[in-house]
Short mmCIF file of C-alpha atoms in Angstrom, two decimals:
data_model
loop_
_atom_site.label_atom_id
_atom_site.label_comp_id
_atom_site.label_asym_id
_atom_site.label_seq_id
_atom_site.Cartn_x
_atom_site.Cartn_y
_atom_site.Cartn_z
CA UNK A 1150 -33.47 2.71 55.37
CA UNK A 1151 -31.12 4.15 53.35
CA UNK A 1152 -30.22 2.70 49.97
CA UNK A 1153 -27.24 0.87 49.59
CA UNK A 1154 -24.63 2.76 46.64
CA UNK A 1155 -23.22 0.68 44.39
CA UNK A 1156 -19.18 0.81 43.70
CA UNK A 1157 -18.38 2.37 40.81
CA UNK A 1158 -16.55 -0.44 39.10
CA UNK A 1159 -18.84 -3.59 40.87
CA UNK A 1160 -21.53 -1.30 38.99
CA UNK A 1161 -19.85 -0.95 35.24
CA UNK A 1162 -19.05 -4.47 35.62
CA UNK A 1163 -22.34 -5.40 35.96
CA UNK A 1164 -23.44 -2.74 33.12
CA UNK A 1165 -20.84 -4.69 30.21
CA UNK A 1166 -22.11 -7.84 31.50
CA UNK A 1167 -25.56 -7.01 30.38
CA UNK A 1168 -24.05 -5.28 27.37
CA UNK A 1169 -22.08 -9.39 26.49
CA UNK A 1170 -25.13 -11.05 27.09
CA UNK A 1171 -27.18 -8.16 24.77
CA UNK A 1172 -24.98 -9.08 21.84
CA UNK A 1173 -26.49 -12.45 20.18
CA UNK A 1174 -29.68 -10.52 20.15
CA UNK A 1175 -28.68 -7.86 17.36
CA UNK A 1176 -28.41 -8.28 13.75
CA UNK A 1177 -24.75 -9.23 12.60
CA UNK A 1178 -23.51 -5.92 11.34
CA UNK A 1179 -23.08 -5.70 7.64
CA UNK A 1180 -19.74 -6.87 5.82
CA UNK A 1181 -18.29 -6.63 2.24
CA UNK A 1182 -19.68 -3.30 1.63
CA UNK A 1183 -16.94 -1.88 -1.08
CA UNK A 1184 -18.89 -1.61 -4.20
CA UNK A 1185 -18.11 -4.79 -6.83
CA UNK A 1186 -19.13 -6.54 -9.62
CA UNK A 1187 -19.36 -10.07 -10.68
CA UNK A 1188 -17.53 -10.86 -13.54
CA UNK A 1189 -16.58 -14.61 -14.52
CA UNK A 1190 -18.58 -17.41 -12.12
CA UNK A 1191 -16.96 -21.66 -12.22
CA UNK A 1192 -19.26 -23.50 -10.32
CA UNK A 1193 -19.61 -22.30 -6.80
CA UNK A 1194 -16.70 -19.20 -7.22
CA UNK A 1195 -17.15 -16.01 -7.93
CA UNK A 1196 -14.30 -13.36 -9.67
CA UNK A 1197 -15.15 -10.04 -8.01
CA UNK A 1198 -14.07 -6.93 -9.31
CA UNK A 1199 -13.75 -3.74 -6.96
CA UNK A 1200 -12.84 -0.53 -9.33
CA UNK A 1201 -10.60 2.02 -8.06
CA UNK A 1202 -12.88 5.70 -8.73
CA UNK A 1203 -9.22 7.01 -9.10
CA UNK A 1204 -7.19 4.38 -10.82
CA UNK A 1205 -3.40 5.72 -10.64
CA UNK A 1206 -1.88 1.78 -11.45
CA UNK A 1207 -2.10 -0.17 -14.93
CA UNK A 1208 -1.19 -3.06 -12.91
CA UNK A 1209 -4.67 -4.64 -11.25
CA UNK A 1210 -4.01 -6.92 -8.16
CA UNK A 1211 -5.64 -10.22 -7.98
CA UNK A 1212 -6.11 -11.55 -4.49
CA UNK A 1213 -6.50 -15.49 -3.41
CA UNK A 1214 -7.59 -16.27 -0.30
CA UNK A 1215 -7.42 -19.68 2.02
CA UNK A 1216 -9.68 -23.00 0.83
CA UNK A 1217 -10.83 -23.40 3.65
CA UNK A 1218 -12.48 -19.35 4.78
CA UNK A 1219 -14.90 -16.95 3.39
CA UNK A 1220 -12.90 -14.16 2.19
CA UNK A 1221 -14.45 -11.59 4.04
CA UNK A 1222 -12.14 -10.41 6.43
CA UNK A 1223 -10.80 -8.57 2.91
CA UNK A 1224 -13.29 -6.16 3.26
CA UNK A 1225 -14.97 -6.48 7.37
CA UNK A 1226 -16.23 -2.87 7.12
CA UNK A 1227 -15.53 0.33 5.62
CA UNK A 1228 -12.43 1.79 7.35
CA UNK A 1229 -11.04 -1.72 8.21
CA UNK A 1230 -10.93 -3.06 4.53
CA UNK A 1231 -7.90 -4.27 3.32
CA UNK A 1232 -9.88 -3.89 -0.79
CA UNK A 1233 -11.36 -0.34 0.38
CA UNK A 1234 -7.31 0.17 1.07
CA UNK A 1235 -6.12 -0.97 -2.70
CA UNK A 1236 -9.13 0.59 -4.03
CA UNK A 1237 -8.39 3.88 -2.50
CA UNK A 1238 -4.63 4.15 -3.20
CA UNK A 1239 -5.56 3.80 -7.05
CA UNK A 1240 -5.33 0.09 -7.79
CA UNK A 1241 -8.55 -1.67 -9.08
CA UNK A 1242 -9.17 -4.96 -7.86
CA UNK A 1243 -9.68 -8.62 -8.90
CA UNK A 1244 -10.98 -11.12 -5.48
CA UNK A 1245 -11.34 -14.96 -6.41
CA UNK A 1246 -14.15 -16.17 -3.89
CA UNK A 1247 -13.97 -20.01 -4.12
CA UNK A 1248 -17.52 -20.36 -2.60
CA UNK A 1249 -18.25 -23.37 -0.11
CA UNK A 1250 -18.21 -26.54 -2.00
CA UNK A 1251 -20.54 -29.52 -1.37
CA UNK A 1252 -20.86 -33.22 -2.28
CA UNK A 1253 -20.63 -33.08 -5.44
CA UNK A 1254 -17.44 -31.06 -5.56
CA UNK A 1255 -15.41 -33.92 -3.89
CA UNK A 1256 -13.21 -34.00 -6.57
CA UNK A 1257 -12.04 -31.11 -7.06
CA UNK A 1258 -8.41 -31.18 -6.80
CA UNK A 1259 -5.13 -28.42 -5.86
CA UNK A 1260 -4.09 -28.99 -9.38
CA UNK A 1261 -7.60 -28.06 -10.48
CA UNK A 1262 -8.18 -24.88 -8.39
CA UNK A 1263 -4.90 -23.61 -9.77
CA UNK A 1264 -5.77 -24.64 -13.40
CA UNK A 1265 -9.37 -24.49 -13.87
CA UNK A 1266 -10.51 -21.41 -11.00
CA UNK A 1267 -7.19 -19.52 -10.12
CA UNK A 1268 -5.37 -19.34 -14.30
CA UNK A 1269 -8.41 -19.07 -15.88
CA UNK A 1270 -9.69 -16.55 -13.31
CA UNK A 1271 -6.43 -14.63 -13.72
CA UNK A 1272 -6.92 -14.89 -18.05
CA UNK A 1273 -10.67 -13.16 -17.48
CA UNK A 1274 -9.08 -10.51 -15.16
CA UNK A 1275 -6.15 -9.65 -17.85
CA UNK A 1276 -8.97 -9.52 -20.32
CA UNK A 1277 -11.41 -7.46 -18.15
CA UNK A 1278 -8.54 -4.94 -17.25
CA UNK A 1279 -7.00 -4.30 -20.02
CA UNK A 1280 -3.75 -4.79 -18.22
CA UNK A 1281 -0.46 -6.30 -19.93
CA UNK A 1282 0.65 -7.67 -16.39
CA UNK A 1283 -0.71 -8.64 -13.04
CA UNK A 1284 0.06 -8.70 -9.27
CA UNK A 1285 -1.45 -12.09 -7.68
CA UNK A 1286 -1.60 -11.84 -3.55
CA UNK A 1287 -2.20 -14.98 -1.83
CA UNK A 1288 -2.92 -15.13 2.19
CA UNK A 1289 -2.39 -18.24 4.08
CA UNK A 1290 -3.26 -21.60 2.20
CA UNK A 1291 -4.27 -19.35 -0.63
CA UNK A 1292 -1.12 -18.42 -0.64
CA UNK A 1293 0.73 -21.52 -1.19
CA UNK A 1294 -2.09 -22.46 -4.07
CA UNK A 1295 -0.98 -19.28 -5.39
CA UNK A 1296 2.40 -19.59 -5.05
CA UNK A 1297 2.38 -22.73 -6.89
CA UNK A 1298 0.47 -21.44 -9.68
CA UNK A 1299 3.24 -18.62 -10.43
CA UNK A 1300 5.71 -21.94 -10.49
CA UNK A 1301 3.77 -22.94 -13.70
CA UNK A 1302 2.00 -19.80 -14.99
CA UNK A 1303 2.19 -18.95 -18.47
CA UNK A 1304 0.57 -15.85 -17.51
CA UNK A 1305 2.55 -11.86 -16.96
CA UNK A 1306 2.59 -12.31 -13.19
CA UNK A 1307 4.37 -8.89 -12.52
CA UNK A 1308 4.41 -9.65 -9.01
CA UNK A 1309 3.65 -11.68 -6.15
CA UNK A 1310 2.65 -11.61 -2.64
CA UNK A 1311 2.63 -14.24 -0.10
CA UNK A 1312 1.23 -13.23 3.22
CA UNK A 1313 1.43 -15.94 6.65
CA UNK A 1314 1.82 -18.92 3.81
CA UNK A 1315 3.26 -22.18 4.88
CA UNK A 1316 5.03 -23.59 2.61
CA UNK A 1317 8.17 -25.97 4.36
CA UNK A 1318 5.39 -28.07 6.25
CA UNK A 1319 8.29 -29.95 7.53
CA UNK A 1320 9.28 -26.86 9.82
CA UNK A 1321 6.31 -26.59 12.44
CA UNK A 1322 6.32 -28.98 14.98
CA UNK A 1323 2.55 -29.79 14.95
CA UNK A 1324 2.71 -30.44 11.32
CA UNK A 1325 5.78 -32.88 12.36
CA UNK A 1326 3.38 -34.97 14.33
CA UNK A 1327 0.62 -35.12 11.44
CA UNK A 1328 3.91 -36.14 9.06
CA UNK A 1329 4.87 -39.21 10.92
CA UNK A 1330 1.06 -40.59 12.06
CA UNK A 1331 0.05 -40.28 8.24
CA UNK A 1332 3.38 -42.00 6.90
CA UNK A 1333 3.11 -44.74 9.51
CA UNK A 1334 0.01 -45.38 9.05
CA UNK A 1335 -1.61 -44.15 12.00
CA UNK A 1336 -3.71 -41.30 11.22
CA UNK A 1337 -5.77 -42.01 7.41
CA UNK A 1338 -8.89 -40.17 6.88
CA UNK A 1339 -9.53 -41.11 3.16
CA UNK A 1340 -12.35 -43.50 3.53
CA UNK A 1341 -13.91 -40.96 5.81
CA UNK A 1342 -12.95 -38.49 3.22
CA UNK A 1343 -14.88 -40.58 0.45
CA UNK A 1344 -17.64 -40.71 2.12
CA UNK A 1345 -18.05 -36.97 2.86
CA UNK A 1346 -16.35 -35.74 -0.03
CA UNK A 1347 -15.57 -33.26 1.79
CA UNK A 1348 -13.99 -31.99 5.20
CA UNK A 1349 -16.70 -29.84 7.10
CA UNK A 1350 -16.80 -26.92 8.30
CA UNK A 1351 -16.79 -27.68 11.38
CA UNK A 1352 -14.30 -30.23 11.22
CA UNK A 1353 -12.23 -27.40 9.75
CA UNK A 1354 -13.01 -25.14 12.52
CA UNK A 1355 -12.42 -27.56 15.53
CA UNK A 1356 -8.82 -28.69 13.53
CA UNK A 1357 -7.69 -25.06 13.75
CA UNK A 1358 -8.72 -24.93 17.11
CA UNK A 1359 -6.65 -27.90 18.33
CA UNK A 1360 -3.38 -25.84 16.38
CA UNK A 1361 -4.44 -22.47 17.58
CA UNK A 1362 -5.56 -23.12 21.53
CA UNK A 1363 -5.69 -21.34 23.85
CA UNK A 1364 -5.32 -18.38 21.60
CA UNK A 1365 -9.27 -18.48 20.19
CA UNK A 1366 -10.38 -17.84 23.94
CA UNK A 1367 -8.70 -14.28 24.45
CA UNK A 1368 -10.91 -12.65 21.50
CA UNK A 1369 -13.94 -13.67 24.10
CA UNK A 1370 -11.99 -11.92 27.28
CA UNK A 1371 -11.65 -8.71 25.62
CA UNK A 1372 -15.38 -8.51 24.65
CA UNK A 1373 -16.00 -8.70 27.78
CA UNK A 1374 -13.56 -5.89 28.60
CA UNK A 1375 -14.98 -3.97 26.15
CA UNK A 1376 -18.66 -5.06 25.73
CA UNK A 1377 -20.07 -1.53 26.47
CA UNK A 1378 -18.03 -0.18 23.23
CA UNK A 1379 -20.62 -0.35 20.28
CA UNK A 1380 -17.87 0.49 17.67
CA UNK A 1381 -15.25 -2.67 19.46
CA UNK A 1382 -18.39 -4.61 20.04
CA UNK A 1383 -19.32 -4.12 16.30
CA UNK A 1384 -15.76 -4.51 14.70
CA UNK A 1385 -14.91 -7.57 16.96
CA UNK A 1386 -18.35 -9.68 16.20
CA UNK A 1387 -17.46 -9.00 11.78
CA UNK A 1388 -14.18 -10.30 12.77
CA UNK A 1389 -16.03 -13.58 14.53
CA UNK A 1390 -18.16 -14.03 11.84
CA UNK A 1391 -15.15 -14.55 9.68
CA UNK A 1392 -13.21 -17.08 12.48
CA UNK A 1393 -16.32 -19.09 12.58
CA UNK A 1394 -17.05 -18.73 9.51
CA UNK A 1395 -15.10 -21.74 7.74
CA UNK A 1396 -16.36 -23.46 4.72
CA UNK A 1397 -15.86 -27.23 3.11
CA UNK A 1398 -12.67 -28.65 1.98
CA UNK A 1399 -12.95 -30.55 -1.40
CA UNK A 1400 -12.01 -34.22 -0.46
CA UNK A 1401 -9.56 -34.90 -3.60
CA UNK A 1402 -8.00 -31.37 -2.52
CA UNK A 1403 -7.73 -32.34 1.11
CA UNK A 1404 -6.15 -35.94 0.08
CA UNK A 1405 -3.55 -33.58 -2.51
CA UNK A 1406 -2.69 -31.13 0.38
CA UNK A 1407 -2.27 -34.42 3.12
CA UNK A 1408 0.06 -36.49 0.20
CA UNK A 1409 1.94 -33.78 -1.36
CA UNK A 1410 2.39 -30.55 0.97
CA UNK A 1411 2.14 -32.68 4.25
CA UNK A 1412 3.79 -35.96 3.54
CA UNK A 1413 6.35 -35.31 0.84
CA UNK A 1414 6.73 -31.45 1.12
CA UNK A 1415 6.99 -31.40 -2.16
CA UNK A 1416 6.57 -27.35 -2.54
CA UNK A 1417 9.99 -26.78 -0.90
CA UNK A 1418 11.75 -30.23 -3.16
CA UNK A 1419 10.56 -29.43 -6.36
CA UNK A 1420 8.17 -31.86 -6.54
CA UNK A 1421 4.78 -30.62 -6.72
CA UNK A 1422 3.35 -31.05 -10.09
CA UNK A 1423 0.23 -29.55 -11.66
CA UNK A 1424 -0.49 -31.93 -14.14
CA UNK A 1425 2.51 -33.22 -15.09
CA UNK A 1426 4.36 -30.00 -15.21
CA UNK A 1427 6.85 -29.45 -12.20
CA UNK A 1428 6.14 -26.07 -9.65
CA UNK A 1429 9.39 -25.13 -8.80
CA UNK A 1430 9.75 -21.85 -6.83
CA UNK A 1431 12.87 -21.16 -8.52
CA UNK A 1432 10.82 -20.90 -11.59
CA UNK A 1433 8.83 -17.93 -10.03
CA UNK A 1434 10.20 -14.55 -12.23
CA UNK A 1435 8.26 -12.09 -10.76
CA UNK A 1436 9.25 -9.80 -8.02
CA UNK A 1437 7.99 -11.35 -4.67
CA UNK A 1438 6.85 -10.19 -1.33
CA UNK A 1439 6.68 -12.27 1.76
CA UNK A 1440 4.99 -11.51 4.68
CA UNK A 1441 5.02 -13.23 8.17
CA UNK A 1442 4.05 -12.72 11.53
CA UNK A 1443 6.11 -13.20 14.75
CA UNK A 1444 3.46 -14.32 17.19
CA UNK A 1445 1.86 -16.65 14.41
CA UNK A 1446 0.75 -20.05 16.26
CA UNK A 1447 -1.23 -21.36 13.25
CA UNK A 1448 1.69 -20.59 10.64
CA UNK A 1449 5.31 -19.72 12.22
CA UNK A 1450 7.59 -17.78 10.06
CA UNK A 1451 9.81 -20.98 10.10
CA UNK A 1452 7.09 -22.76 7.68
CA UNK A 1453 7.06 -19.26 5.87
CA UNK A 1454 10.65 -17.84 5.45
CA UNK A 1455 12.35 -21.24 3.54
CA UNK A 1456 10.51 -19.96 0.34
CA UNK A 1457 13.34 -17.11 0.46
CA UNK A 1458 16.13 -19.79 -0.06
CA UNK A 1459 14.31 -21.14 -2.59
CA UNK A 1460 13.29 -17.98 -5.07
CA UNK A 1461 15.68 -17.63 -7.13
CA UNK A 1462 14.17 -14.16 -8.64
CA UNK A 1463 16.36 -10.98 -8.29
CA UNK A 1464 13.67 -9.03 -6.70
CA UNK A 1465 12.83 -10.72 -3.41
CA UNK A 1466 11.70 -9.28 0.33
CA UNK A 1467 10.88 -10.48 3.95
CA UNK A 1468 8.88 -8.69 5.99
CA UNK A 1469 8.23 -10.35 9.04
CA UNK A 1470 5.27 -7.86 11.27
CA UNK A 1471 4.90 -7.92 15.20
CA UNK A 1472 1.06 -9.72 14.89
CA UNK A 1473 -0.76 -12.92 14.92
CA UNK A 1474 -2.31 -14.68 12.26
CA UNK A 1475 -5.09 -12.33 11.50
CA UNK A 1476 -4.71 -9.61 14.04
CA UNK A 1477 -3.82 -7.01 10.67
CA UNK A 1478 -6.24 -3.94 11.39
CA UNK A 1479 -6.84 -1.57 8.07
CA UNK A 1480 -7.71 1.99 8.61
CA UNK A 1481 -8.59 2.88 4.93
CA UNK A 1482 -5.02 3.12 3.88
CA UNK A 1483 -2.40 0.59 2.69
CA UNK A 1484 -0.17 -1.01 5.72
CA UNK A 1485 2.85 0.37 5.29
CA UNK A 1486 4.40 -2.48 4.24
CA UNK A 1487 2.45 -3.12 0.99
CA UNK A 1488 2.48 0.61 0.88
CA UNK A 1489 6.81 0.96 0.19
CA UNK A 1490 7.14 -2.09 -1.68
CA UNK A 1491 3.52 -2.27 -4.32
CA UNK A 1492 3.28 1.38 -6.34
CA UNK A 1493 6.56 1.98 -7.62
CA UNK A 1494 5.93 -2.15 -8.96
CA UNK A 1495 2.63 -1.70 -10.53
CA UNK A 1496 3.42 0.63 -13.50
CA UNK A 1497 2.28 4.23 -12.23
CA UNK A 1498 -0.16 6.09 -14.25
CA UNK A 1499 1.29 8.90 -15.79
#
């Protein structure tokens, strides 16, 4: 009897399905692989340093990233490293990694991650570089920590970045919700939150799920697509690691963001305070760069772009790209966007 050929496609269809299902089996390809050194440790954080081998900036850039994920999707791989990127254009490199806190770090406050980990971490960079002024980058939450911090700083902020950070929480819709249950009453987590101290991971993870769906499913549909790929199947399970890779949210912090940014949106009136001293944006002197994306479900460029009316600094631009949240691929080389706006602002070697 002869023996029955398989179609083409019913036959690589079958071969990327075996491919999928091959994939939890393999070691997790290695991430954060641009060469760095410790240099100031708080408690559970880290201040990295990544030197640039051909430094052509006296200006170092000091990058913040969200509370609530590891920072690795700075630095996934080499070739799709947004660090290897400064590193290689000439700039060297400051990354505050806040660590995962636990129990005992329940009280760790906003105020206190911009005074006691983000200034001070910023004062040992200054000291560490040499440098008479700094550039402070903040993505997402990170961002709006860091944009309150230049509200207050005492420090040369030269200039600032804000990528996809919310800061008009009054402005998304599913934020709107969480406003209204919390001032009536009808959502409060803080005796949960004291007994945790903390927001888990997974409760993390699950919340940005609920904000985010269906969007998390599609990453799954084009592994599938693309399971027989080793370099896709490698780049997209780094970039997984870091989407499922959330960490802890301080409890006192999570009660500050709920009360303050949430409730009383007190970023965008004025009334934010880090102990007892007002962050106003319009206090923010350095020259800033703002960065949204268009097809952002987890934070829409109408939570973003409000921090524009607000600056009152002379040098000021909105860039708003054509990607999601974190779809930002980096190929070695600056975007294009940090490229035209960061070197001629950083004090060129000459």
């Amino acid at each position: 009897m002869a023996k029955r050929k398989v179609p083409k496609n019913q036959s690589e269809s079958k071969t990327k399905w075996q491919h999928l299902l091959d994939i939890p089996n393999q070691p997790l390809p290695e991430m954060g692989l641009t060469p760095k050194i410790a240099v100031w440790k708080k408690n559970k954080s880290t201040l990295w340093f990544y030197p640039s081998a051909q430094k052509k900036y006296e200006v170092p850039v000091f990058l913040i990233y969200s509370l609530i994920n590891t920072p690795l999707i700075l630095d996934l791989s080499p070739g799709n490293s947004l660090i290897e990127s400064f590193v290689n254009e000439g700039f060297d490199v400051y990354l505050l990694d806040f660590g995962s806190p636990g129990f005992e770090d329940g009280d760790i406050s906003i105020e206190d991650y911009i005074v006691d980990y983000i200034q001070k971490g910023v004062q040992r960079a200054l000291r560490h570089s040499g440098a008479s002024e700094i550039t402070v980058m903040g993505f997402c939450l990170g961002g709006t920590i860091a944009a309150i911090y230049a509200a207050i700083a005492d420090e040369p902020i030269k200039n600032l970045i804000l990528s996809v950070t919310p800061v008009d929480f009054s402005a998304s819709e599913f934020f709107d919700q969480w406003q209204e249950a919390l001032k009536e009453g009808t959502a409060d987590f803080d005796e949960t939150i004291d007994i945790y101290q903390t927001i888990p991971a997974s409760a993390v993870k699950y919340g940005i799920r609920l904000i985010t769906s269906p969007v998390y499913i599609s990453p799954y549909l084009s592994l599938l697509n693309q399971a027989d790929d080793e370099k896709y199947v490698q780049n997209w399970r780094r970039f997984n690691a870091w989407a499922n890779g959330h960490v802890p949210l301080s409890g006192a912090a999570a009660k500050q963001i709920t009360k303050d940014l949430l409730i009383k949106n007190s970023l965008v009136n004025g009334s934010f305070k880090v102990r007892g001293k007002k962050a106003k944006l319009s206090k923010i002197d350095a020259s800033v760069l703002v960065i949204a994306s268009k097809y952002d479900r987890l934070v829409p460029q109408e939570m973003i772009y409000p921090v524009m009316e607000h600056l009152t600094c002379k040098d000021k631009t909105y860039n708003l790209l054509k990607s999601g949240h974190a779809a930002k691929q980096y190929s070695g080389v600056l975007p294009y966007y940090l490229k035209e706006w960061l070197p001629g602002r950083s004090s060129p070697i000459q």
